[in-house]
Coordinates of C-alpha atoms and ligand atoms in Angstrom, one line a residue:
Chain A
M148 CA -17.2 -2.7 -35.8
H149 CA -18.5 0.6 -34.0
S150 CA -18.4 3.6 -36.0
T151 CA -19.1 6.6 -33.0
P152 CA -15.9 7.6 -31.2
S153 CA -16.1 6.8 -27.9
P154 CA -14.6 8.9 -25.3
A155 CA -11.4 6.7 -25.1
T156 CA -10.5 7.4 -28.6
A157 CA -9.3 10.5 -27.4
S158 CA -6.7 9.2 -25.7
A159 CA -5.6 6.6 -28.4
P160 CA -2.0 7.0 -29.8
A161 CA -1.6 6.8 -33.5
L162 CA 0.0 3.4 -34.6
D163 CA 2.5 4.5 -36.9
G164 CA 5.8 3.2 -34.8
Q165 CA 7.5 -0.1 -35.2
G166 CA 5.2 -2.1 -33.4
I167 CA 6.8 -4.5 -31.8
R168 CA 10.4 -6.7 -33.0
V169 CA 12.5 -8.8 -30.6
E170 CA 14.9 -11.1 -32.5
A171 CA 16.8 -14.0 -31.2
A172 CA 16.3 -12.1 -27.1
T173 CA 18.5 -14.3 -24.8
R174 CA 17.4 -13.2 -20.7
R175 CA 18.7 -15.2 -17.7
Y176 CA 18.2 -14.9 -14.1
G177 CA 21.1 -16.3 -12.8
A178 CA 21.6 -19.6 -13.4
V179 CA 18.1 -19.9 -15.3
T180 CA 17.1 -19.0 -18.5
A181 CA 14.0 -17.7 -19.2
V182 CA 14.3 -17.2 -22.7
E183 CA 16.1 -18.0 -25.1
D184 CA 16.9 -16.9 -28.9
L185 CA 13.7 -15.8 -28.8
S186 CA 11.4 -14.0 -32.1
L187 CA 8.9 -12.9 -32.2
A188 CA 7.5 -9.8 -34.5
V189 CA 4.0 -7.4 -34.0
S190 CA 3.1 -5.3 -36.5
P191 CA 0.6 -2.2 -35.7
G192 CA -2.9 -2.6 -34.8
E193 CA -1.7 -6.5 -33.9
V194 CA -3.1 -8.7 -31.8
V195 CA -0.6 -11.9 -31.1
A196 CA -1.5 -14.3 -28.3
V197 CA 1.1 -16.1 -26.4
V198 CA 0.4 -19.4 -25.5
G199 CA 3.3 -21.6 -23.3
P200 CA 3.9 -23.8 -20.2
S201 CA 4.1 -22.0 -16.8
G202 CA 7.2 -20.9 -16.2
C203 CA 8.2 -20.6 -20.0
G204 CA 9.1 -17.0 -20.0
K205 CA 6.1 -15.1 -21.2
S206 CA 5.9 -12.7 -18.4
T207 CA 9.4 -12.1 -18.9
L208 CA 9.2 -11.5 -22.4
L209 CA 6.2 -8.8 -21.6
S210 CA 8.8 -7.2 -19.5
L211 CA 11.6 -6.8 -22.2
V212 CA 9.0 -5.2 -24.3
C213 CA 7.7 -3.0 -21.5
G214 CA 11.6 -1.8 -21.1
L215 CA 11.6 -3.2 -17.9
E216 CA 14.3 -5.5 -18.5
R217 CA 17.5 -5.6 -20.8
P218 CA 18.3 -8.9 -23.1
D219 CA 21.5 -10.1 -22.3
A220 CA 21.9 -11.4 -26.1
G221 CA 19.7 -10.6 -28.8
T222 CA 17.9 -6.5 -29.6
V223 CA 14.4 -5.9 -28.2
A224 CA 12.9 -3.0 -29.9
A225 CA 9.1 -1.8 -29.2
D226 CA 7.0 1.3 -29.1
P227 CA 5.8 2.7 -26.1
A228 CA 4.6 -0.4 -24.1
A229 CA 1.7 -0.4 -21.2
L230 CA 1.8 -3.6 -18.5
M231 CA -1.4 -4.7 -17.5
P232 CA 0.4 -7.2 -15.1
Q233 CA -0.7 -10.2 -13.7
R234 CA -1.6 -9.6 -10.5
D235 CA -3.7 -6.2 -11.4
L236 CA -1.5 -4.3 -8.8
L237 CA -4.5 -1.5 -7.9
L238 CA -3.8 0.7 -5.2
P239 CA -5.7 -0.2 -2.5
W240 CA -6.0 2.7 -1.3
A241 CA -7.4 4.8 -4.5
S242 CA -10.7 5.2 -5.7
A243 CA -11.8 2.8 -9.6
L244 CA -11.2 6.3 -10.9
D245 CA -7.5 6.8 -9.5
N246 CA -6.7 4.0 -10.2
A247 CA -8.3 4.2 -14.0
A248 CA -6.7 7.7 -13.9
L249 CA -3.8 6.9 -12.2
P250 CA -1.3 7.1 -15.5
L251 CA -3.0 10.8 -16.7
R252 CA -2.3 11.7 -13.4
L253 CA 1.5 10.4 -13.8
R254 CA 1.8 12.5 -16.8
G255 CA 1.2 15.9 -15.1
A256 CA -2.8 16.2 -15.1
G257 CA -4.4 17.4 -12.1
R258 CA -6.5 15.5 -9.9
R259 CA -10.2 16.5 -11.8
E260 CA -8.6 16.4 -14.6
A261 CA -7.7 13.4 -14.5
R262 CA -11.0 12.3 -13.0
A263 CA -12.8 13.7 -15.5
A264 CA -10.5 12.6 -18.1
A265 CA -11.5 8.8 -16.4
A266 CA -14.8 9.0 -15.0
P267 CA -16.4 8.6 -19.1
V268 CA -13.9 6.5 -20.0
L269 CA -14.5 4.1 -16.9
A270 CA -18.7 4.7 -17.1
E271 CA -18.4 3.3 -21.2
F272 CA -16.2 -0.1 -19.6
G273 CA -19.7 -0.6 -17.2
L274 CA -18.0 0.6 -14.1
A275 CA -20.6 3.4 -13.6
G276 CA -22.0 3.8 -10.6
F277 CA -18.6 2.3 -8.9
E278 CA -16.2 5.0 -9.4
R279 CA -15.4 5.4 -5.8
A280 CA -15.1 2.2 -4.5
R281 CA -11.8 0.8 -3.2
P282 CA -10.6 -2.2 -4.4
G283 CA -11.4 -4.2 -2.5
E284 CA -15.5 -3.3 -2.7
L285 CA -15.1 -4.5 -6.2
S286 CA -15.2 -8.1 -7.6
G287 CA -12.3 -9.8 -9.6
G288 CA -14.3 -8.6 -13.0
M289 CA -14.8 -5.3 -12.2
R290 CA -10.6 -5.0 -10.8
Q291 CA -9.4 -6.4 -13.9
R292 CA -11.5 -3.9 -16.0
V293 CA -9.9 -1.1 -13.7
A294 CA -6.7 -2.8 -14.1
F295 CA -6.8 -3.0 -18.3
L296 CA -8.3 0.7 -18.2
R297 CA -5.4 2.0 -16.7
T298 CA -3.2 0.2 -19.3
L299 CA -5.2 2.0 -22.0
L300 CA -5.2 5.0 -20.5
A301 CA -1.8 5.5 -20.6
G302 CA -2.2 6.4 -23.7
K303 CA 0.6 3.8 -25.2
P304 CA 0.9 2.2 -29.0
V305 CA 1.6 -0.7 -27.4
L306 CA -0.7 -2.8 -25.1
C307 CA 1.6 -6.3 -22.7
L308 CA -1.5 -7.8 -20.8
D309 CA -0.3 -10.6 -18.8
E310 CA -2.9 -12.9 -18.3
P311 CA -5.5 -10.5 -18.2
F312 CA -8.6 -12.7 -17.0
G313 CA -6.4 -15.6 -15.5
A314 CA -7.7 -15.3 -11.9
L315 CA -11.5 -14.9 -13.3
D316 CA -14.6 -17.9 -13.4
A317 CA -15.6 -19.6 -16.7
I318 CA -18.6 -16.8 -17.4
A319 CA -16.5 -13.6 -16.1
R320 CA -13.7 -14.4 -18.4
A321 CA -16.3 -15.5 -21.0
E322 CA -17.6 -11.3 -20.7
M323 CA -14.4 -10.1 -20.6
Q324 CA -13.1 -11.6 -24.0
R325 CA -16.3 -10.1 -25.5
W326 CA -15.5 -6.7 -23.9
L327 CA -11.9 -6.6 -24.6
A328 CA -12.5 -7.8 -28.3
D329 CA -14.8 -4.8 -28.3
A330 CA -12.4 -2.1 -26.8
L331 CA -9.5 -3.2 -29.0
A332 CA -11.8 -3.1 -32.0
R333 CA -13.4 0.2 -31.1
E334 CA -9.5 1.5 -30.3
P335 CA -6.9 0.0 -32.1
R336 CA -3.6 -1.0 -30.7
T337 CA -0.5 -2.9 -31.0
V338 CA -1.3 -6.1 -28.7
L339 CA 0.8 -8.5 -26.4
L340 CA -1.5 -11.0 -25.0
V341 CA 0.1 -13.5 -22.5
T342 CA -2.5 -16.2 -21.9
H343 CA -2.3 -19.6 -20.7
D344 CA -6.0 -20.6 -22.4
V345 CA -5.6 -21.7 -25.9
E346 CA -9.3 -20.8 -27.0
E347 CA -8.9 -17.5 -25.8
A348 CA -6.3 -17.2 -27.5
V349 CA -7.9 -18.2 -30.2
L350 CA -10.9 -16.0 -30.0
L351 CA -9.1 -12.7 -29.2
G352 CA -5.6 -13.1 -31.5
D353 CA -4.5 -12.3 -34.7
R354 CA -2.0 -14.5 -34.4
V355 CA -1.1 -16.9 -31.6
A356 CA 2.2 -17.7 -30.8
V357 CA 3.7 -20.5 -29.1
M358 CA 6.4 -21.0 -26.5
S359 CA 8.2 -24.0 -26.1
P360 CA 9.1 -25.3 -21.8
R361 CA 11.8 -23.1 -20.6
P362 CA 14.4 -21.3 -21.8
G363 CA 11.4 -20.2 -23.8
R364 CA 11.9 -20.0 -27.9
V365 CA 8.2 -19.2 -30.0
V366 CA 8.0 -23.0 -31.9
A367 CA 5.1 -22.0 -33.5
D368 CA 3.0 -18.7 -35.2
L369 CA -0.6 -19.6 -36.3
R370 CA -2.5 -17.1 -38.6
V371 CA -5.7 -17.0 -37.1
D372 CA -7.6 -16.0 -40.2
V373 CA -11.4 -16.5 -38.3
P374 CA -13.7 -12.9 -39.0
R375 CA -14.6 -11.2 -35.8
P376 CA -16.8 -11.7 -33.5
R377 CA -15.5 -15.1 -33.0
V378 CA -17.2 -18.3 -30.8
A379 CA -15.3 -20.4 -29.6
T380 CA -18.0 -23.3 -31.1
D381 CA -16.8 -22.0 -34.9
P382 CA -15.4 -24.6 -36.7
A383 CA -12.0 -22.8 -37.7
V384 CA -12.0 -21.5 -33.9
V385 CA -11.8 -24.8 -32.8
E386 CA -9.3 -26.3 -35.7
L387 CA -6.5 -23.4 -34.6
R388 CA -7.5 -24.4 -31.4
A389 CA -6.5 -28.3 -31.6
R390 CA -3.3 -27.0 -33.8
A391 CA -1.8 -25.0 -30.6
L392 CA -2.4 -27.0 -28.5
A393 CA -0.4 -30.1 -30.8
A394 CA 1.9 -26.8 -30.6
L395 CA 2.1 -26.8 -27.3
G396 CA 1.9 -30.7 -26.5
G397 CA 4.4 -31.7 -29.4
E398 CA 6.7 -29.2 -27.4
A399 CA 6.0 -30.7 -23.6
A400 CA 6.9 -34.1 -24.5
A401 CA 10.1 -33.0 -26.5
Chain B
M144 CA -16.4 -9.2 29.4
I145 CA -13.5 -10.8 30.2
A146 CA -11.4 -7.9 30.4
L147 CA -14.0 -6.3 32.9
L148 CA -14.3 -9.9 35.0
L149 CA -10.1 -9.6 35.2
V150 CA -10.3 -5.4 36.3
A151 CA -13.0 -6.2 39.3
L152 CA -10.8 -9.4 40.2
L153 CA -7.6 -7.4 40.5
L154 CA -9.2 -4.5 42.0
G155 CA -10.8 -6.8 44.9
A156 CA -7.2 -8.7 45.7
W157 CA -6.0 -4.9 45.6
Q158 CA -8.2 -4.3 48.1
L159 CA -8.3 -6.5 50.3
Y160 CA -4.0 -6.3 50.7
A161 CA -4.1 -2.7 50.9
V162 CA -7.0 -3.1 53.6
H163 CA -6.1 -5.9 55.6
G164 CA -1.8 -6.4 54.3
P165 CA 1.4 -5.5 55.6
V166 CA 1.9 -2.0 53.3
D167 CA 0.9 1.4 55.0
D168 CA -2.1 2.9 52.8
L169 CA 0.7 5.8 52.2
I170 CA 2.6 3.6 50.2
L171 CA 0.0 1.6 48.7
P172 CA -3.7 3.2 48.6
A173 CA -6.8 1.3 48.7
P174 CA -9.0 1.4 45.3
S175 CA -12.0 2.8 47.5
E176 CA -9.2 6.0 48.9
I177 CA -8.4 6.3 45.1
A178 CA -12.1 6.4 44.3
T179 CA -12.8 8.9 46.5
A180 CA -9.7 10.8 45.8
L181 CA -10.8 10.8 42.1
W182 CA -14.5 12.7 43.1
E183 CA -13.2 14.6 45.8
D184 CA -10.0 16.2 43.4
R185 CA -12.5 15.8 40.0
A186 CA -11.4 19.3 39.4
L187 CA -8.0 19.6 40.2
L188 CA -7.6 16.4 38.3
W189 CA -9.1 17.7 35.4
D190 CA -7.7 21.2 35.0
N191 CA -3.9 19.6 34.9
F192 CA -5.1 16.7 32.7
L193 CA -5.7 19.1 30.0
V194 CA -2.3 20.6 30.2
T195 CA -0.7 17.3 30.3
A196 CA -3.1 15.7 27.1
Q197 CA -2.1 18.7 25.4
E198 CA 1.6 18.2 25.8
V199 CA 1.2 14.3 24.7
A200 CA -1.3 15.3 21.9
L201 CA 0.9 18.1 20.6
G202 CA 4.3 15.5 20.8
I203 CA 2.9 13.0 19.3
V204 CA 1.5 15.2 16.4
A205 CA 5.3 16.5 16.1
A206 CA 7.0 13.0 16.0
L207 CA 4.6 12.2 13.4
V208 CA 5.3 15.1 11.4
V209 CA 9.0 14.8 11.3
G210 CA 9.2 10.9 11.8
F211 CA 7.8 11.0 8.7
A212 CA 10.0 13.1 7.0
C213 CA 13.3 11.6 8.5
A214 CA 11.7 8.3 7.6
T215 CA 11.4 9.1 3.8
A216 CA 14.7 10.9 4.0
L217 CA 16.4 7.7 5.1
H218 CA 14.2 5.4 2.6
F219 CA 15.9 8.0 0.1
W220 CA 19.3 7.9 0.8
R221 CA 20.7 5.1 1.6
P222 CA 23.4 5.6 2.9
L223 CA 22.6 8.3 4.9
R224 CA 20.0 5.4 6.7
R225 CA 23.2 2.8 7.1
A226 CA 25.2 6.1 8.5
T227 CA 22.3 7.3 11.2
Y228 CA 20.4 4.0 11.9
P229 CA 22.4 3.2 14.5
L230 CA 22.6 6.8 16.2
L231 CA 19.2 6.8 16.2
V232 CA 18.8 3.3 18.2
A233 CA 21.2 4.7 20.4
S234 CA 19.7 8.0 21.2
Q235 CA 16.7 6.0 22.4
A236 CA 18.6 4.4 24.9
V237 CA 19.0 7.8 26.6
P238 CA 17.4 8.0 29.6
I239 CA 15.0 10.6 29.5
V240 CA 15.3 12.0 33.0
I241 CA 19.0 12.9 31.4
V242 CA 18.0 15.0 28.5
A243 CA 15.0 16.6 30.3
P244 CA 16.8 19.3 32.2
L245 CA 18.9 20.2 29.2
L246 CA 15.4 20.5 27.1
I247 CA 14.7 22.9 29.8
V248 CA 17.8 24.9 29.6
W249 CA 17.2 25.1 25.8
L250 CA 13.8 25.7 25.9
G251 CA 12.5 27.0 28.8
F252 CA 10.0 25.8 31.6
G253 CA 6.7 26.4 29.5
M254 CA 4.8 23.7 26.9
A255 CA 7.9 23.1 24.6
P256 CA 10.5 21.1 26.3
K257 CA 7.7 18.8 27.4
V258 CA 6.5 18.5 23.8
A259 CA 10.0 18.1 22.8
I260 CA 10.7 15.0 25.0
I261 CA 7.7 13.5 24.2
A262 CA 8.0 13.4 20.4
L263 CA 11.5 12.2 21.2
I264 CA 10.4 9.0 22.6
C265 CA 7.8 8.6 20.2
F266 CA 10.1 9.3 17.5
F267 CA 12.0 6.2 17.1
P268 CA 8.8 4.1 16.8
I269 CA 7.0 6.3 14.2
V270 CA 10.9 5.9 12.2
V271 CA 10.9 2.3 12.5
T272 CA 7.4 1.6 11.1
T273 CA 7.4 4.3 8.7
L274 CA 10.5 3.0 6.8
D275 CA 9.3 -0.8 7.5
G276 CA 5.7 1.0 5.5
L277 CA 8.0 2.6 2.8
G278 CA 10.2 -0.4 2.5
R279 CA 7.3 -3.1 2.0
V280 CA 5.4 -1.5 -1.2
D281 CA 5.4 -4.3 -3.7
R282 CA 8.0 -4.6 -6.0
D283 CA 5.5 -5.2 -8.9
T284 CA 4.1 -2.6 -8.5
L285 CA 6.9 -0.1 -8.4
R286 CA 7.9 -1.6 -11.8
L287 CA 4.0 -1.0 -13.2
L288 CA 4.3 2.2 -11.8
R289 CA 8.2 2.7 -13.8
T290 CA 6.0 1.4 -17.3
L291 CA 3.3 4.5 -16.4
D292 CA 6.5 6.5 -16.2
A293 CA 6.8 7.7 -13.4
S294 CA 9.5 9.3 -11.3
R295 CA 11.2 8.7 -8.5
W296 CA 8.6 11.1 -6.8
A297 CA 5.6 10.4 -8.5
A298 CA 6.4 6.5 -6.8
F299 CA 7.1 7.9 -3.5
R300 CA 4.0 10.0 -3.8
F301 CA 1.3 8.3 -5.2
A302 CA 2.2 4.6 -4.3
E303 CA 5.1 4.7 -1.1
A304 CA 3.9 7.3 1.4
P305 CA 0.3 6.2 0.9
A306 CA 1.0 2.8 1.8
A307 CA 3.3 4.2 4.9
L308 CA 1.0 6.2 6.3
P309 CA -1.0 3.8 8.2
A310 CA 2.7 2.0 9.2
A311 CA 3.4 5.5 10.7
L312 CA 0.7 5.3 13.2
S313 CA 0.8 2.3 14.2
G314 CA 4.2 3.9 15.4
A315 CA 2.3 6.4 16.8
K316 CA 0.5 3.5 19.1
I317 CA 3.4 2.0 19.9
A318 CA 4.7 5.2 21.0
V319 CA 1.3 6.0 23.3
A320 CA 2.0 4.1 26.8
V321 CA 6.0 5.8 27.1
A322 CA 4.3 9.1 25.5
V323 CA 2.7 9.5 28.7
I324 CA 5.1 8.3 30.8
G325 CA 7.3 10.7 29.1
A326 CA 4.8 13.7 29.8
V327 CA 5.5 12.9 33.9
F328 CA 9.2 13.0 33.5
A329 CA 9.0 16.1 31.6
E330 CA 7.0 17.4 34.0
Y331 CA 9.2 16.3 36.8
S332 CA 11.9 18.3 35.7
G333 CA 10.2 21.0 35.8
S334 CA 7.1 22.9 35.3
S335 CA 4.1 23.9 37.4
E336 CA 1.5 21.9 36.3
G337 CA 0.3 19.3 34.6
L338 CA -0.6 15.5 36.4
G339 CA 3.2 14.6 36.7
H340 CA 3.5 18.2 38.5
L341 CA 0.3 16.7 40.7
I342 CA 1.9 13.2 41.4
L343 CA 5.1 15.1 42.4
Q344 CA 3.6 17.2 44.5
A345 CA 1.4 15.1 46.6
I346 CA 3.5 12.4 47.5
P347 CA 5.2 14.4 50.0
Q348 CA 2.2 15.7 51.2
L349 CA 1.4 12.3 52.0
E350 CA -1.5 12.8 49.7
T351 CA -0.8 9.0 48.2
A352 CA -4.1 8.3 47.3
R353 CA -4.6 11.3 44.9
A354 CA -1.4 10.6 43.4
W355 CA -2.6 7.7 42.5
A356 CA -5.7 9.3 41.2
A357 CA -3.7 10.3 38.8
V358 CA -2.0 7.4 37.5
V359 CA -5.5 6.5 36.7
V360 CA -6.1 9.1 34.9
L361 CA -2.9 9.2 33.1
A362 CA -3.7 5.5 32.5
A363 CA -6.7 5.6 31.1
F364 CA -5.6 8.9 29.2
A365 CA -3.5 6.5 26.9
V366 CA -6.2 3.4 26.9
A367 CA -8.3 6.2 25.1
L368 CA -5.7 7.7 23.0
F369 CA -4.5 4.3 22.0
Y370 CA -8.3 3.7 20.6
A371 CA -8.4 7.5 19.2
L372 CA -5.0 6.5 17.0
D373 CA -6.8 3.3 15.8
L374 CA -10.3 4.6 15.3
A375 CA -8.2 7.8 13.4
Q376 CA -6.3 5.0 11.3
R377 CA -9.7 3.3 10.3
R378 CA -11.6 6.2 9.4
L379 CA -8.5 8.2 7.5
L380 CA -7.3 5.0 6.2
P381 CA -9.8 2.7 5.5
W382 CA -8.3 0.5 3.1
T383 CA -5.9 -1.3 5.9
T384 CA -9.1 -2.8 7.6
N385 CA -10.8 -3.8 4.0
E386 CA -7.5 -5.4 3.2
R387 CA -7.8 -7.8 6.2
T388 CA -11.5 -7.9 5.8
S389 CA -11.2 -9.2 2.5
Ligands
ADP103 N1 13.1 -11.0 -11.7 C1 14.0 -12.8 -11.5 N2 14.5 -13.2 -11.2 C2 15.0 -14.2 -10.9 N3 14.1 -15.5 -11.6 C3 13.3 -15.1 -12.7 C4 12.8 -13.5 -12.1 N4 11.8 -13.3 -13.6 C5 11.3 -14.4 -14.0 N5 12.3 -15.7 -13.5 C6 12.1 -17.2 -14.1 O1 12.2 -17.5 -15.1 C7 11.4 -18.1 -15.5 C8 10.2 -17.9 -16.2 O2 9.5 -16.7 -15.8 P1 8.0 -16.3 -16.5 O3 8.6 -15.0 -17.8 O4 7.6 -14.8 -15.3 O5 6.9 -17.5 -17.0 P2 6.2 -17.2 -16.9 O6 5.8 -16.3 -17.1 O7 5.5 -18.0 -18.6 O8 5.2 -18.2 -16.0 C9 10.7 -18.7 -14.5 O9 11.4 -20.0 -14.3 C10 11.1 -17.7 -13.0 O10 11.6 -18.7 -12.0
MG104 MG1 3.9 -15.0 -15.6

C-alpha cells in the first residue's frame, strides 16, 4: 500500500454509500433475455470481478448498474457509477489529456482548469510526454490507460470496467493489471470488473462472480482471500482459478 | 503522371480537331489560341478572377456557417427535419437563372446577390453531409457521455459537432465545382465585373478565345479550391486522415 497521497486522490469520492445491489434483475432485448433473475451485491470499496461466457449479459449488467438500462423485473440500486466501455471510445480528435479531462469539462470546468487537474494524473500513470498525442498515435495500452483515467476522473464512487484489457497482448495486459491494482490501492473505489480471463479475475478481485450462459445469472461467487500483490503462480491463486473455471465449465455443460 | 499524359493527349486531339475539323474557330478555338489569349489578356483575366474568386470564397464560407447551423437545428428537432427536408431538396431543383434576378432585385447589383447565389448552391450538399456526420456518432459514445452526466448540449458540443466538421467540409468539396458555375450564372444575371461577366461580353465581341481563356481560369480555380478545402480538412482536422491510416 502506498501511503503518499497522489494527485488523483483529490478527485476520489467518499465511499460511504450503499455500493451496488442488484436483486433478481431481468433485462430483455426483444425476444432475447440477456440477464434473468440476476442478483449481486457489492459493498463500498470492494472489487468484484465478473466472468462468464461471451454473450451471457456481462455488458448488460454494467449498463444496468450505470443506469443506462432499466431492468424489466427486479431492482438495481447503485451509487453513481462511471463506465469504461468495452471499446475505449476515446474521442479521435481530442488529445490524450483532453480525453482524460473530458468528465471534468462535462461537469463544467473550463478547458485550462480541466487540463491542469488531469495532467498530473496522466503523468502519474506513465503518460507524461503523450498529453498532446491523439488516440490514433497511442499504443493500445496507452489508450486503455487514458480511457481508465477518464473513468477515474469522473469522480464517481463506482467504476464499471468492461473487459478493460481485452484488446491487449499478454505482456501489456500483465502490466496493466499491476497498474490497475496499484491505482485501486491508492484510490479505492467500488469496482465491477468484467473480464473473460479467469486468472485476471482472481488476480484483481476481492470476489469473483461467475455467470451462466444466457440468460445470465450469477452461479458462483468466490471470495479471493489472497493478500496483494498477487502473482499468477501463487498456489492459492491457481486453486481459485481452477474453481472458477470449474464453475464456468459446469455451467457450459449444463 | 498519367493525368498529365491524358491532358496532353486531349489537348493534342482538340488542337487537331480545331485546326482541321469542320467547326469554325469562333465556336471552338484551338488550345494554342486559348493559350495566347490567356497570356495577352492576363491583366484583364486576373482582375476579373479576383472578383469571382472573392464571391465564391465568401459564398462557400457563408454556406458552411449557415449550412452547419441548419443541419444542427434539423438534427436536434426531428419533426423539423421531416417537415423541411423535402423543401430543401426541392430548393435544389430551382434553376439559378430563375432565382438570380430576384436576388438582384432584393440585394442590388453588388457582390451580395452573387455571394447569396453561390451560398444557396453550396448550402444543400453541406447540410446533407453535415447531418450525416452528426448522425453518425457512435451510439455507445453517446451512452458513455450520459454516464459522465453530459447534457444533450454537451454531447453535441463535445462529440457530435467535432465529428460533423469534416463532413461539412466534404460537403463544401462536393459543392466547389457547381459553386464556380453558379458564380458565372450570377454574374450573367447582372454585373459589371467578374469572369462570368467577361465571358458574357467576349462572346458577342467574337473574342471566343478570351471566353475560353476565362473558362480555363475558372476550371483551374475550381481545382485549386477543391485542394485548398482538402488541405484545410487535413490541417484543421488531422484525425480524419489519421483514422484512415491507422
Ligand atoms: N441493445 C441491445 N439490443 C439487442 N440485443 C442486445 C442489446 N444489448 C445486448 N443484447 C443481447 O443481449 C445478450 C447479452 O449481451 P451482452 O450483455 O453484451 O453480453 P456480454 O457482454 O456478456 O458478451 C446478447 O445476446 C446480445 O446480443
Ligand atoms: Mg460485453
